[in-house]
Short mmCIF file of C-alpha atoms in Angstrom, two decimals:
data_model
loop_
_atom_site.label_atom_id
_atom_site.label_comp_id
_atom_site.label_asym_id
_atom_site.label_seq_id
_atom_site.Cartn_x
_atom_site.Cartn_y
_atom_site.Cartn_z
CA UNK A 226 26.25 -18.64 22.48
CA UNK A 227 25.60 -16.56 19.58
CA UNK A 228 27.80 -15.85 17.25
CA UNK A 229 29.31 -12.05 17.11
CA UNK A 230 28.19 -9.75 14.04
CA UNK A 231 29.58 -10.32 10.75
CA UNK A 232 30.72 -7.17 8.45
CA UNK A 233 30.17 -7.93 5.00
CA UNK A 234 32.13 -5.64 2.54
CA UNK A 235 31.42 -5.95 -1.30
CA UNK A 236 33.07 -4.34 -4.14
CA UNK A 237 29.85 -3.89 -6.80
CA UNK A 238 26.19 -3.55 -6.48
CA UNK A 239 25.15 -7.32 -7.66
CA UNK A 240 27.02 -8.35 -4.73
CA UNK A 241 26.43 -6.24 -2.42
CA UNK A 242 22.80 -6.96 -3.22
CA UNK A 243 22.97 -10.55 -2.66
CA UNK A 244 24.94 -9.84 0.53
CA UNK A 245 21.96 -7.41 1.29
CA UNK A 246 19.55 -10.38 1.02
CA UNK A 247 21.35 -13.83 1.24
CA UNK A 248 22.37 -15.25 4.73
CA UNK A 249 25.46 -17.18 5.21
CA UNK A 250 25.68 -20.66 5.20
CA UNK A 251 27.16 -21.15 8.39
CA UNK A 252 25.37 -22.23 11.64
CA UNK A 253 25.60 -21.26 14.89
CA UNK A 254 22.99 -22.21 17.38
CA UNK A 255 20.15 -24.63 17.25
CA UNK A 256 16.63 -22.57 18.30
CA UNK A 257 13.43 -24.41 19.04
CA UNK A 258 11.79 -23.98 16.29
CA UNK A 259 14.60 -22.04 13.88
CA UNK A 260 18.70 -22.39 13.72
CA UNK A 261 20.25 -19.21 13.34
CA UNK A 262 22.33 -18.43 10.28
CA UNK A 263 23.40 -15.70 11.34
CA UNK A 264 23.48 -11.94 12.70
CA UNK A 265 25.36 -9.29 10.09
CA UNK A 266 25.34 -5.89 9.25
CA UNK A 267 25.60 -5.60 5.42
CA UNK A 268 28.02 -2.55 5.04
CA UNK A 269 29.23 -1.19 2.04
CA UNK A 270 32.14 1.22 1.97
CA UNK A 271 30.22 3.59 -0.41
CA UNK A 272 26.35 3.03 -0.63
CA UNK A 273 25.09 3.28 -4.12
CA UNK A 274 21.83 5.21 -3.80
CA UNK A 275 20.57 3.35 -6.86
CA UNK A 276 20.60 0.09 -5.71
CA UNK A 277 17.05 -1.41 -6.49
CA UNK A 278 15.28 -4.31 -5.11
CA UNK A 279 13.10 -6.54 -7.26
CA UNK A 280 9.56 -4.80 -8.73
CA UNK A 281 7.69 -8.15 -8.01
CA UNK A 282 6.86 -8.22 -4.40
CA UNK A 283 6.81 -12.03 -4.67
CA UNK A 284 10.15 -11.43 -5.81
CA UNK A 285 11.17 -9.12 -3.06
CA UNK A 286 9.94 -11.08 -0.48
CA UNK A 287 11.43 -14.09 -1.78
CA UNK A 288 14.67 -12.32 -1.52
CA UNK A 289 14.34 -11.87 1.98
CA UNK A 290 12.59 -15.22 2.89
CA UNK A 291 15.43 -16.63 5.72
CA UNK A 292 15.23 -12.76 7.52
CA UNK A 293 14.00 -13.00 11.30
CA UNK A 294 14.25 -9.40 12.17
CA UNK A 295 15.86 -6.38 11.69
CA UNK A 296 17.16 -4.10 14.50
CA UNK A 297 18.17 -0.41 14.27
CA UNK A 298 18.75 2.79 16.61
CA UNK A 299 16.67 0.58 19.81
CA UNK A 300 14.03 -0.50 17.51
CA UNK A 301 13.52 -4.56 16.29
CA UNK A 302 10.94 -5.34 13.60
CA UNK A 303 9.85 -7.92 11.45
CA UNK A 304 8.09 -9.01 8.63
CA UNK A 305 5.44 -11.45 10.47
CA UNK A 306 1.32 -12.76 10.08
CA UNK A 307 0.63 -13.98 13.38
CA UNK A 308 0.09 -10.68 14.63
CA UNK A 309 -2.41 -10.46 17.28
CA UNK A 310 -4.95 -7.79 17.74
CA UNK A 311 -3.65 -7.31 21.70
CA UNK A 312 -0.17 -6.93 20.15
CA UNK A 313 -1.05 -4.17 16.86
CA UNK A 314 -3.14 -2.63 19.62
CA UNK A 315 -0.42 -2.05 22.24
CA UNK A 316 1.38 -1.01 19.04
CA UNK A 317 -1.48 1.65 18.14
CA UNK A 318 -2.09 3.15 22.05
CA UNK A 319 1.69 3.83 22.18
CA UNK A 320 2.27 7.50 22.82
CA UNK A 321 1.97 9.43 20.21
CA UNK A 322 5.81 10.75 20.22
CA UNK A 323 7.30 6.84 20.55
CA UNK A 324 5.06 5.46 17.76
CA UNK A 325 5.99 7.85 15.67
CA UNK A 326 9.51 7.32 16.53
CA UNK A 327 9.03 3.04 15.97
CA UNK A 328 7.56 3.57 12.86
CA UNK A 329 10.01 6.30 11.17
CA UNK A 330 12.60 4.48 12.17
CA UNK A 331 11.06 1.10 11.00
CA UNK A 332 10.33 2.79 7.99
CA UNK A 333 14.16 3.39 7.33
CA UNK A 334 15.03 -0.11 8.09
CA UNK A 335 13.14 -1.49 5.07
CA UNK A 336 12.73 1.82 2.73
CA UNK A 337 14.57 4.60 1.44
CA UNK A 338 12.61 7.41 2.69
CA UNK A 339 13.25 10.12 0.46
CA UNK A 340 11.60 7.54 -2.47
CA UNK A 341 7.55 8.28 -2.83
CA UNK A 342 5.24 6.40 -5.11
CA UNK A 343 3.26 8.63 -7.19
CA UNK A 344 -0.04 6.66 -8.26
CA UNK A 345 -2.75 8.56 -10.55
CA UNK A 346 -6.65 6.98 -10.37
CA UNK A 347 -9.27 7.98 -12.73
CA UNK A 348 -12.93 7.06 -12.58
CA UNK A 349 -13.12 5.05 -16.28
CA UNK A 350 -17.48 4.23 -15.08
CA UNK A 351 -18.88 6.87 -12.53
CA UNK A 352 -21.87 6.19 -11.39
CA UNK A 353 -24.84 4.08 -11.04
CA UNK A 354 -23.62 1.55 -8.44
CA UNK A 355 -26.39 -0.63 -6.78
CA UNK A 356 -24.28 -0.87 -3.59
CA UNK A 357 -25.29 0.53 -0.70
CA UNK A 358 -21.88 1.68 0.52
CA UNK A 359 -22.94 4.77 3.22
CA UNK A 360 -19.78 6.58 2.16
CA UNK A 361 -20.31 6.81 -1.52
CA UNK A 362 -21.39 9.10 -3.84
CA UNK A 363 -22.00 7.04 -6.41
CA UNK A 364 -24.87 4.48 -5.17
CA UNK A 365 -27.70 4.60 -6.93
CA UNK A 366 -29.54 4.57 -3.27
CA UNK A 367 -28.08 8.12 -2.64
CA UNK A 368 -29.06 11.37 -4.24
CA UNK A 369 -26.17 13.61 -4.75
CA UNK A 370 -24.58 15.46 -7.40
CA UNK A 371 -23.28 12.74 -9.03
CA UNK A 372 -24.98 11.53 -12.22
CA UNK A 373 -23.90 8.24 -13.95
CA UNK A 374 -22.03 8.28 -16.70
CA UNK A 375 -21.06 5.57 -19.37
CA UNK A 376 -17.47 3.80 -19.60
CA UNK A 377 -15.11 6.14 -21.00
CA UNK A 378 -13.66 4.94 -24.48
CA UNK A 379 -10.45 3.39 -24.53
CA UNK A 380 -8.75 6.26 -26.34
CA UNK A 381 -10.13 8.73 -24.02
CA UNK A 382 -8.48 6.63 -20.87
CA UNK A 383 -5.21 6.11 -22.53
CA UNK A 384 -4.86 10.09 -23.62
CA UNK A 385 -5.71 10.77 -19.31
CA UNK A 386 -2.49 7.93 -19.20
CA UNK A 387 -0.75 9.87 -21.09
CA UNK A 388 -1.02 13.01 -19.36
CA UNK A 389 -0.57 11.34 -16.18
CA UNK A 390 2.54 10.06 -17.01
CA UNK A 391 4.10 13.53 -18.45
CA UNK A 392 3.03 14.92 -14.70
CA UNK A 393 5.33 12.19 -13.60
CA UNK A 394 2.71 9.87 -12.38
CA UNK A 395 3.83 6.19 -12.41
CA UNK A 396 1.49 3.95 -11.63
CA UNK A 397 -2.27 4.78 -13.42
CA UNK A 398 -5.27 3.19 -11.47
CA UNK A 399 -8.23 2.91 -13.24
CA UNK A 400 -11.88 2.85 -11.60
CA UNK A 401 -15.48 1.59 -12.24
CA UNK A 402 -18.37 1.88 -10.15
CA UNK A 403 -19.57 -1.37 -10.69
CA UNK A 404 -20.47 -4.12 -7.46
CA UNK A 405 -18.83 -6.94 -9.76
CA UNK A 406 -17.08 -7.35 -13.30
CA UNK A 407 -19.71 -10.08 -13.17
CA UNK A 408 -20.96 -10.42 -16.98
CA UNK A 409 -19.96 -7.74 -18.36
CA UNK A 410 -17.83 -9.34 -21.43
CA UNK A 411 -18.01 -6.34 -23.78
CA UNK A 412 -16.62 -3.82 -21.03
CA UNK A 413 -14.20 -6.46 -19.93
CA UNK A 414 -12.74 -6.46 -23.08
CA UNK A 415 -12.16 -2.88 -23.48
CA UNK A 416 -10.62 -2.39 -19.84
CA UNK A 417 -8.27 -5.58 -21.25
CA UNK A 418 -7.54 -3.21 -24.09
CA UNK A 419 -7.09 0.17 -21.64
CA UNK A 420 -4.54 -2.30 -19.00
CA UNK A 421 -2.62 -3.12 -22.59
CA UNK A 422 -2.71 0.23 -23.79
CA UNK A 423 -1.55 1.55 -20.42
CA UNK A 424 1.24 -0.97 -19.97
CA UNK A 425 2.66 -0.49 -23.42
CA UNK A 426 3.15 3.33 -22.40
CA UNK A 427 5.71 2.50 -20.00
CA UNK A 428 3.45 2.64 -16.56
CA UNK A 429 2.17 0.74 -13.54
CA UNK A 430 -1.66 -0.68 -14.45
CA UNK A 431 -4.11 -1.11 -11.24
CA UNK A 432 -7.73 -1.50 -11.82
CA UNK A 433 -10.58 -1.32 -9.00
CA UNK A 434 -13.57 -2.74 -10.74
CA UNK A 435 -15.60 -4.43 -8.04
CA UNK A 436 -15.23 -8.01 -7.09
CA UNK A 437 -13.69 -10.49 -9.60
CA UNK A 438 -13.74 -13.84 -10.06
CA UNK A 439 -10.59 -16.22 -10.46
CA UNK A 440 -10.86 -16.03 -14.48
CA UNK A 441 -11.22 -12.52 -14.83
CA UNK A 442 -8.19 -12.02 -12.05
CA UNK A 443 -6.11 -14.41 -14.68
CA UNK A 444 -6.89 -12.37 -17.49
CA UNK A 445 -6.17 -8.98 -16.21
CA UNK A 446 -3.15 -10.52 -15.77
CA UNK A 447 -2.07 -11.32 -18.99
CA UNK A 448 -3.62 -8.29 -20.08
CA UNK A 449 -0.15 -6.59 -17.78
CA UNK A 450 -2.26 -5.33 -14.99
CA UNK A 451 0.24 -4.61 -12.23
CA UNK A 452 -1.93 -4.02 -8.87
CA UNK A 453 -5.45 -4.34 -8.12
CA UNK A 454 -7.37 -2.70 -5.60
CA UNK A 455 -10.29 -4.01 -3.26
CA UNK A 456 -10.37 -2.15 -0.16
CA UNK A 457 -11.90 -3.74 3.16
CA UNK A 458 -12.71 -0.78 4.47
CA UNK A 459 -13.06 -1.25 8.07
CA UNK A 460 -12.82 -4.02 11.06
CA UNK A 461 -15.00 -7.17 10.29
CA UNK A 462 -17.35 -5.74 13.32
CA UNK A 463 -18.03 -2.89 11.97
CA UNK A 464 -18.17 -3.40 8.39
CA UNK A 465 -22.11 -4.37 8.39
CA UNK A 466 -22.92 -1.00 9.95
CA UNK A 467 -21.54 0.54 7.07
CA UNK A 468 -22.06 -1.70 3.69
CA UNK A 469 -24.96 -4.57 3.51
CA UNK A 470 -25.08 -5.60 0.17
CA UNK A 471 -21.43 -6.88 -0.11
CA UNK A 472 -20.08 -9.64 2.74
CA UNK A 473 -16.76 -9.37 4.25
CA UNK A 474 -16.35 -12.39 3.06
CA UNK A 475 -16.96 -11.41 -0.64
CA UNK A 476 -14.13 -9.20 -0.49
CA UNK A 477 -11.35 -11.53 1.14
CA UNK A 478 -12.49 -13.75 -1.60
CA UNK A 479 -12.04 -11.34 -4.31
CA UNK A 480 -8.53 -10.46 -2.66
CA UNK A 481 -7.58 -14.05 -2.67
CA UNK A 482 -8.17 -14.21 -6.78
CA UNK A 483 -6.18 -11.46 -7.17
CA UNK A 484 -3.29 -12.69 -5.26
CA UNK A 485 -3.54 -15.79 -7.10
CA UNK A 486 -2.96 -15.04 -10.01
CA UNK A 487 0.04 -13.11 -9.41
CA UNK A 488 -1.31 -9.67 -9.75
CA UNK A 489 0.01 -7.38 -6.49
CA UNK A 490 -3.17 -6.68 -4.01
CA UNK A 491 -3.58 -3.27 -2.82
CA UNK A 492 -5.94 -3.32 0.07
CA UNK A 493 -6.72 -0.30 2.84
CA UNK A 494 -9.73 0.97 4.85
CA UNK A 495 -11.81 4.50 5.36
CA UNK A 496 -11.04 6.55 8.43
CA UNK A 497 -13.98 8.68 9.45
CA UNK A 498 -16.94 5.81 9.01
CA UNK A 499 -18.13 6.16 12.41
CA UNK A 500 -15.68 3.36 13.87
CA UNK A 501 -13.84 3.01 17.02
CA UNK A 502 -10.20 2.87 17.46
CA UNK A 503 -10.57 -0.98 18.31
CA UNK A 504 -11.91 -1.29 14.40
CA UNK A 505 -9.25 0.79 13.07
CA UNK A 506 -7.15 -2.05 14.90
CA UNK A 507 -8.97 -4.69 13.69
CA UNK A 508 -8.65 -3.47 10.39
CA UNK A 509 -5.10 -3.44 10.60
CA UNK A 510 -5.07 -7.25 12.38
CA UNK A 511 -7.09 -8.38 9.40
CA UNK A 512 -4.29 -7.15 6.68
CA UNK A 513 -1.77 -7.81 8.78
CA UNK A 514 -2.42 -11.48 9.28
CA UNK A 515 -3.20 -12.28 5.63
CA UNK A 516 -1.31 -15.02 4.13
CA UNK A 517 0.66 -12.75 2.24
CA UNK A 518 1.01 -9.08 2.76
CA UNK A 519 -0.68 -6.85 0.79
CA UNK A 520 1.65 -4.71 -1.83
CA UNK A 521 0.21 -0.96 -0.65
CA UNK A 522 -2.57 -0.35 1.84
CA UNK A 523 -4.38 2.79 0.87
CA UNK A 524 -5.17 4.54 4.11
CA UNK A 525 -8.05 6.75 3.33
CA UNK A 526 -9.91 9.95 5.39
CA UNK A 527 -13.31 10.35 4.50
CA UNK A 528 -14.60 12.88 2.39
CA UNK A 529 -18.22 13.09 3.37
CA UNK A 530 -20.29 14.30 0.04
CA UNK A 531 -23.59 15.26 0.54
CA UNK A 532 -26.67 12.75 0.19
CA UNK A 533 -24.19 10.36 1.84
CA UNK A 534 -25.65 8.61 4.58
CA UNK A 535 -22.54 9.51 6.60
CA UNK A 536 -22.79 13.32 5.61
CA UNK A 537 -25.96 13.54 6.74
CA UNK A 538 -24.62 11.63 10.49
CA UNK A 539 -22.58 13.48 13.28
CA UNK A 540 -19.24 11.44 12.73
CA UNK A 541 -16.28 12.99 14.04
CA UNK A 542 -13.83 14.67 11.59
CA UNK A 543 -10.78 12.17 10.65
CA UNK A 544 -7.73 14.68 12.09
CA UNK A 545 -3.90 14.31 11.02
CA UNK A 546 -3.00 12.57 14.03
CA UNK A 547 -5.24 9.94 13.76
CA UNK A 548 -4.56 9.29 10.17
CA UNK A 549 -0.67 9.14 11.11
CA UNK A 550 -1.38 7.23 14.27
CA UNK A 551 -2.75 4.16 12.17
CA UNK A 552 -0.18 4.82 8.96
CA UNK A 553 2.16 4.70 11.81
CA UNK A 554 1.22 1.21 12.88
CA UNK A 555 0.68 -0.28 9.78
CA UNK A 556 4.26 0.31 9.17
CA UNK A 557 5.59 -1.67 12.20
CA UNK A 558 2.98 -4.58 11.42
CA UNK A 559 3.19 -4.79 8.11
CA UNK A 560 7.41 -3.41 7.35
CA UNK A 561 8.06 -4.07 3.52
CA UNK A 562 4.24 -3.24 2.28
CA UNK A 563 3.88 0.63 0.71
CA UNK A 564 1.18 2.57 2.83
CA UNK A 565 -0.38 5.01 0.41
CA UNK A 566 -1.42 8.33 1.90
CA UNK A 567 -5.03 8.77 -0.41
CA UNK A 568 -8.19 10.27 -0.44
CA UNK A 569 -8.87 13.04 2.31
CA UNK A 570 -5.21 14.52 1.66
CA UNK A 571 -6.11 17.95 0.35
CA UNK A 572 -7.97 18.56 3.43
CA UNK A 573 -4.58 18.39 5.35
CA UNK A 574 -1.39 20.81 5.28
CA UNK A 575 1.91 20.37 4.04
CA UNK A 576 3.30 19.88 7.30
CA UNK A 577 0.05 17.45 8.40
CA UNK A 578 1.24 15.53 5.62
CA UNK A 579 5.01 15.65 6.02
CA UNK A 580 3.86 14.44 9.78
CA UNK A 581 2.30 11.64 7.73
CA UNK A 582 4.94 10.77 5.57
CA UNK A 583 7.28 10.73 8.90
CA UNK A 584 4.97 8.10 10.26
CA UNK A 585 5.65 6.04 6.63
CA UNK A 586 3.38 6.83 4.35
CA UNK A 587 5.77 6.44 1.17
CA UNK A 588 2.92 6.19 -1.86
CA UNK A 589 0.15 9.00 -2.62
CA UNK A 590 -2.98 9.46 -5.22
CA UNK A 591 -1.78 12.58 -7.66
CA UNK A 592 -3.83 14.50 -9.74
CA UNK A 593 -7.10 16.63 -9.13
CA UNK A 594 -9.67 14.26 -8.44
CA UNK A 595 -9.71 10.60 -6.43
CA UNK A 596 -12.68 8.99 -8.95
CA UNK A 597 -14.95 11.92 -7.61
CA UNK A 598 -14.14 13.86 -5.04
CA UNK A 599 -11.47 16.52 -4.86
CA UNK A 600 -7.53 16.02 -4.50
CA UNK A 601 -4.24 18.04 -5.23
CA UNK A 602 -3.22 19.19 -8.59
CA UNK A 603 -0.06 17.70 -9.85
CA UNK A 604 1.36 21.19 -9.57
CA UNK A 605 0.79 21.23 -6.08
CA UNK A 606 2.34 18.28 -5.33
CA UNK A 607 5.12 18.69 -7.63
CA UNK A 608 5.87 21.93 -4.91
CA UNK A 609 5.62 19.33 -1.90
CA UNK A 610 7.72 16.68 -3.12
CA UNK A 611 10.48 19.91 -3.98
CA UNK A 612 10.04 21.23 -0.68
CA UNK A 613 10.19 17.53 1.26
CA UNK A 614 13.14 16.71 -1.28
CA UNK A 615 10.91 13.90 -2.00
CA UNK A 616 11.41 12.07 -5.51
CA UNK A 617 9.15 9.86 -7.43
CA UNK A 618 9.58 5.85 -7.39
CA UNK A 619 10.27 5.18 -11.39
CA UNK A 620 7.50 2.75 -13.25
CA UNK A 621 8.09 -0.72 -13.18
CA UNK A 622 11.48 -0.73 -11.58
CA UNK A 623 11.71 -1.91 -7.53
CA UNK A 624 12.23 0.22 -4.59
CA UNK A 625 15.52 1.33 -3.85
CA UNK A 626 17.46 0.02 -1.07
CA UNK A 627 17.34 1.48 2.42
CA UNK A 628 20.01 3.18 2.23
CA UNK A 629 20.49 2.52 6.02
CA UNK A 630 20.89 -1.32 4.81
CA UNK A 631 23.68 -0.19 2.72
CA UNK A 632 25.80 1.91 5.44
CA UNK A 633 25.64 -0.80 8.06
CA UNK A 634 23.65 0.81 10.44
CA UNK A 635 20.84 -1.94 10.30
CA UNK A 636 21.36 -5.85 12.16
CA UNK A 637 19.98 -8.34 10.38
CA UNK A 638 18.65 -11.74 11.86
CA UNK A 639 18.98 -15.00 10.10
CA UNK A 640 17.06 -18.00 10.24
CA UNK A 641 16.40 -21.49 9.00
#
């Protein structure tokens, strides 16, 4: 029989936080494959709302390595990579009111909800790609109004840092239009001088630069880079219908580098390519069943710019309930990975995004342009966070603790 839930009770944060995280060493029943520790609601008598977990999401996961599940308010989830795509598709056909109730409430299991990442991205190369990605502006196979520019200078980056970080941006992503870092040794060493430059200010580095090899992934992260971001765009299936001059397979590689060598993947897809709902599900199996993971998935709505191949096709417009329907499901698959609400947001309300954010979106893009199409001044979303009494995650410092954790109201499930 299993053994009744504990009540732990601590008297400061440290211990509270290993309370939060650390099972107890006593055993109660012998499982198949597991023997549980235990099951425990870690209650404090007065929740410290700035209680932070680890920035390193090796670190944070680490920290909750023995966790089976959590349970809360009729919901169980856990953090788990054997998803399969019958399950995340049950998951994603749910009605729309009940997966929207799963997810906020999963959402509050793991997260503090009132916590939002604020991430700014500049294009440092516009421009000039040879891909043949039918959703970009910047392939050299598409005529639109975007002309190719050189690589910013690395003063010229670190003074858009700067100003980033005033607008209370903490995380700067920085963006090339390139198909690989390849050969390019004299640019590589000035974006190794922009990550440095960046870092030293006090902020969050990402780069998305194209596909990387395992040498180049090691020294962007000695360089400090934080996060780096290589979307996969869409399901497997679909994938050569919109890009054939990079493999599927290039890009899990390139995500692979990255993880190993520490640096935190960040790693979404495009609504709005022309896909089915099965591919937006088999995007979401593909992430969700990675060996690790990812830190954020970006969850993006097209923004069709004319010349596109897509612009120029009659693809139906991505709506706010389908963008919350698969940031909605992402959250229950994948519970202690930030979903990043990005390009396509200016094209939806305040309330379309609070439904959004509800669903667990809990990182955006700020600032007035995603590399080069339109976005929401920092103004603007200064107003939303004020009126959503939403605050910004600080740089380099971990999320805070759900503060649902801290009041008991969560059941956690042990294993060994």
């Amino acid at each position: 029989m299993l053994s009744s839930p504990r009540i732990f009770r601590a008297s400061s944060a440290l211990l509270r936080l290993r309370q939060l995280s650390l099972a107890p060493e006593r055993v109660s029943e012998v499982a198949p494959k597991y023997v549980l520790v235990d099951k425990y609601s870690a209650n404090g008598s007065k929740p410290d709302n700035n209680m932070r977990l680890p920035n390193d999401v090796n670190d944070r996961n680490a920290l909750y390595g023995e966790e089976e599940s959590r349970t809360m308010a009729g919901v169980t989830a856990s953090v788990r990579h054997n998803w399969t795509k019958q399950e995340i598709s049950e998951i994603y056909s749910l009605p729309f009111h009940e997966l929207m109730y799963r997810a906020s409430t999963v959402h509050r299991m793991y997260w503090n909800p009132s916590e939002v990442q604020q991430c700014t991205l500049l294009s440092i190369k516009t421009g000039g790609c040879t891909e043949d990605c039918s959703y970009c502006s910047q392939s050299t196979r598409h005529k639109t109004h975007v002309k190719p520019t050189p690589t910013m200078k690395v003063n010229e980056v670190l003074e858009a840092a700067r100003k980033a970080k005033e607008a209370g941006s903490t995380r700067f992503c920085m963006g090339a239009a390139w198909r690989e870092l390849g050969n390019k040794k004299n640019a590589f060493k000035h974006i190794l001088e922009m990550v440095r430059g960046v870092n030293g200010m006090g902020l969050e580095v990402c780069c998305t630069l194209g596909m990387l090899n395992a040498e180049q992934a090691r020294q962007l992260k000695e360089a400090g880079l934080s996060a780096y971001n290589h979307n996969l765009d869409t399901s497997p299936e679909h994938y050569p219908k919109v890009i054939s001059t990079r493999s599927y397979e290039d890009r899990l590689q390139t995500i692979a580098n990255v993880r190993d060598a520490g640096i935190s993947v960040c790693c979404g897809g495009i609504l709005g390519l022309g896909e089915e709902e099965t591919d937006r599900v088999g995007l979401l199996h593909v992430l969700a069943t990675l060996p690790e993971h990812p830190e954020s998935v970006p969850i993006n709505a097209l923004v069709a710019v004319e010349g596109t191949p897509l612009a120029d096709q009659d693809v139906a417009k991505v709506d706010s309930f389908d963008m919350a329907r698969v940031i909605a499901t992402a959250r229950i698959v994948m519970p202690r990975t930030m979903v990043r609400l990005s390009a396509g947001r200016l094209s939806f309300s305040d309330a379309e995004q609070f439904l959004m954010f509800q669903a667990g979106a809990n990182s955006i893009f700020n600032g007035d342009k995603l590399l080069t199409t339109p976005n929401p001044e920092f103004d603007e979303d200064t107003r939303l966070f004020d009126k959503l009494g939403f605050h910004g995650k600080p740089a380099h410092k971990g999320p805070l603790v759900a503060q649902s954790e801290q009041e008991g109201d969560v059941l956690i499930t042990k294993v060994q």
